XYZ file of C-alpha atoms in Angstrom:
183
model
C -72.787 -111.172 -112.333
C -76.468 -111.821 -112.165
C -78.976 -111.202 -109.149
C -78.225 -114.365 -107.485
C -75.134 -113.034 -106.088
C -77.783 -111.055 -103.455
C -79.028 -113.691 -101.542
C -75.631 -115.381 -100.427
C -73.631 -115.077 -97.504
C -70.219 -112.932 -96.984
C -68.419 -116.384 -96.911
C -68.982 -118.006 -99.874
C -67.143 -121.053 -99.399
C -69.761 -122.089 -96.827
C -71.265 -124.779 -98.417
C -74.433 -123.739 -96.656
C -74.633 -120.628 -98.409
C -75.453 -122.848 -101.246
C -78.210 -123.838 -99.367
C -79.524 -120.753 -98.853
C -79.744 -119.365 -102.198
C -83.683 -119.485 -103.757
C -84.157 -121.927 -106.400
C -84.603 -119.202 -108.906
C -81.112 -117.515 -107.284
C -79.595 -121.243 -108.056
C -81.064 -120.966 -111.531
C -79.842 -117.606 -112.365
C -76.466 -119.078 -111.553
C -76.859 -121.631 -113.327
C -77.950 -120.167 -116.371
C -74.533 -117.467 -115.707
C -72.441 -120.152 -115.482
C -73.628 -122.155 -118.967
C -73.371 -118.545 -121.053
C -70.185 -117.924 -119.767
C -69.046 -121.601 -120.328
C -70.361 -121.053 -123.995
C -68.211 -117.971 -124.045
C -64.789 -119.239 -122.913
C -65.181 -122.432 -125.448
C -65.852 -119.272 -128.325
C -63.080 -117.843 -126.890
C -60.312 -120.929 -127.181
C -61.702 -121.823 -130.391
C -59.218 -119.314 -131.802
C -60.444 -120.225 -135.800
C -64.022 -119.889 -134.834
C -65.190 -123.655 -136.665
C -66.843 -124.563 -133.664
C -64.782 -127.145 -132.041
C -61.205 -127.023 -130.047
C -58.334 -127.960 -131.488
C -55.045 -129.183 -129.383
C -53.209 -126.747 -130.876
C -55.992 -123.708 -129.972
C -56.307 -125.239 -126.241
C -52.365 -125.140 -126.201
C -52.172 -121.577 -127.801
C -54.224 -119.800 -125.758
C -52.666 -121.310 -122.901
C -49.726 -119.590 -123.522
C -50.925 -116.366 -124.031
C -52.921 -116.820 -120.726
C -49.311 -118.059 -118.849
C -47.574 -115.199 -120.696
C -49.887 -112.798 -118.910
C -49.460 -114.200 -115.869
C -45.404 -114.784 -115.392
C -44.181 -112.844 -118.616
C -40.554 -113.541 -119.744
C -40.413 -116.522 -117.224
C -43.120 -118.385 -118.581
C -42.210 -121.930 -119.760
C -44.014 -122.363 -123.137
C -42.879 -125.813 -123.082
C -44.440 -126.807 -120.068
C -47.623 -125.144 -120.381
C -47.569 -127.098 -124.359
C -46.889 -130.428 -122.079
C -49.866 -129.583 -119.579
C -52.532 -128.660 -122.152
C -51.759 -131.392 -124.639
C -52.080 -133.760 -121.641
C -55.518 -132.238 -120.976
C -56.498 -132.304 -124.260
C -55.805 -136.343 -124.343
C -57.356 -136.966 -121.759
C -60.326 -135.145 -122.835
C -59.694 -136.400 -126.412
C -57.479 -139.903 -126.433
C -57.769 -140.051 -130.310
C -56.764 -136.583 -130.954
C -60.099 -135.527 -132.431
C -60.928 -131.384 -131.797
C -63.540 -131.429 -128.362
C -67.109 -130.012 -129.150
C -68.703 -127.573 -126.630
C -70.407 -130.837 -124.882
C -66.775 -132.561 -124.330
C -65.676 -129.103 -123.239
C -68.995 -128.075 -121.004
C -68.546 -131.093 -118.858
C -64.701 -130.847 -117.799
C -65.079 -127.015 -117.103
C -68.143 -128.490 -114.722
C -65.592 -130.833 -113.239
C -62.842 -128.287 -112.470
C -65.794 -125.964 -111.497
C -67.336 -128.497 -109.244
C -63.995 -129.727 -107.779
C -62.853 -126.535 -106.624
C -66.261 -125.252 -105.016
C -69.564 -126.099 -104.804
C -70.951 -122.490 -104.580
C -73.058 -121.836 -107.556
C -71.822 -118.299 -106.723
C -68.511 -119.168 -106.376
C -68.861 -121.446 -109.714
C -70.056 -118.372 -111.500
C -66.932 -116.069 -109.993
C -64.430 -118.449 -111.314
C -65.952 -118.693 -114.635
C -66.223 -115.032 -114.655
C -62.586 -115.095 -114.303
C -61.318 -117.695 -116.967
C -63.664 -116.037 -119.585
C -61.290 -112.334 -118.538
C -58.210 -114.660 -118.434
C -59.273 -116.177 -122.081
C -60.490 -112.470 -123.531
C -57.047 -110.778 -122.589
C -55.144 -113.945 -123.995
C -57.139 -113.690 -127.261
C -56.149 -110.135 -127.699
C -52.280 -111.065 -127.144
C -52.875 -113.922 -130.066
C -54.402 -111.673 -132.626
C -51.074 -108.789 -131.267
C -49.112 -111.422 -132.170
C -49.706 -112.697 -135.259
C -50.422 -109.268 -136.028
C -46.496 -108.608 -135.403
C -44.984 -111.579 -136.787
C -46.850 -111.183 -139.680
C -45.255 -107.419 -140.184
C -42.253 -108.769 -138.581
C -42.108 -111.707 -142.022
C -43.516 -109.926 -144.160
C -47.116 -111.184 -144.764
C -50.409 -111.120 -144.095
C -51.649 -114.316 -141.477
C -54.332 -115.687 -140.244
C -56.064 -113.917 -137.764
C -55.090 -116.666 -135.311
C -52.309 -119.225 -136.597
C -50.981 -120.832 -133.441
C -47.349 -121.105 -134.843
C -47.255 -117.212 -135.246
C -48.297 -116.954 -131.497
C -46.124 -119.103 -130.340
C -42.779 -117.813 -132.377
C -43.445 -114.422 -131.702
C -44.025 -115.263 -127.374
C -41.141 -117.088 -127.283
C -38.963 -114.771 -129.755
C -40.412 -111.560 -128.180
C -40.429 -112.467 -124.456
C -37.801 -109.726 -123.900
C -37.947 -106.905 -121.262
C -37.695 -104.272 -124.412
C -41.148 -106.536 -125.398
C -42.569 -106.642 -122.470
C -42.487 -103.082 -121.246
C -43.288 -101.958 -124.971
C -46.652 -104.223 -124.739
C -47.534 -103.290 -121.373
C -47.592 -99.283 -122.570
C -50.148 -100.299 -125.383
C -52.117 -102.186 -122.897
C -52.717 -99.223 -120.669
C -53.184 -96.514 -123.749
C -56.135 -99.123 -124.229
């Protein structure tokens, strides 16, 4: 969080304490919230060639979901929600560029509060959400791979997704939660 975070009141959802922030407070935000919308785009494009695939969007999705509801998680659904996304951000298919990107997380950002604080919060949360997920794609292409036989890609989204939906076990789950906390 940056120094703007000072100048606001307890309730940030008042949409005067928007208001009330300094312009340089509203620019500090501001200038949070673009770096860390930079970061999360890095952080979905899982092969690093600087634009988002479908099949990255989808991916890390799925790690994010798995995180979040474990065993229960419904790949398929999450795969039917983030392609949807994607072709509506994309109707032709093409991978998004950071612009594409930048402007829906502004819309979502925007549409759920218009605290520049608030903005910055959420952000700051996605960009945790999309770090942890990353580390559960490169864990599991790290497995499969071992579990096949060969070396992968660092991030091949049909490795993730096999070895999530193969691996969602309790056995799995408790096994990955101990490495998580020997972190």
């Amino acid at each position: 969080a940056v120094a703007c975070c000072v100048e606001v009141p307890m309730d940030m959802h008042d949409v005067r304490a928007c208001r009330l922030l300094t312009p340089t407070a509203r620019s500090l935000c501001a200038t949070s919230v673009e770096r860390l919308i930079e970061q999360l785009f890095r952080l979905h494009d899982l092969n690093s060639d600087g634009a988002l695939a479908e099949s990255e969007l989808v991916v890390l999705n799925q790690a994010v979901a798995f995180l979040h509801h474990g065993a229960s998680v419904d790949f398929d659904e999450v795969a039917t929600r983030f392609s949807e996304l994607f072709r509506k951000l994309s109707p032709e298919g093409h991978p998004l560029t950071f612009a594409t990107f930048r402007e829906h997380v502004h819309q979502v950002l925007i549409g759920i509060d218009s605290n520049p604080m608030g903005q910055e919060m959420m952000i700051e949360q996605f960009v945790a959400e999309a770090e942890s997920a990353r580390v559960v794609c490169e864990e599991s292409v790290s497995r499969f791979g071992k579990k096949v036989g060969k070396e992968m890609d660092r991030f091949a989204p049909e490795a993730v997704k096999t070895w999530l939906v193969r691996e969602r076990s309790s056995s799995f789950q408790s096994e990955w939660n101990e490495e998580c906390v020997s972190l």
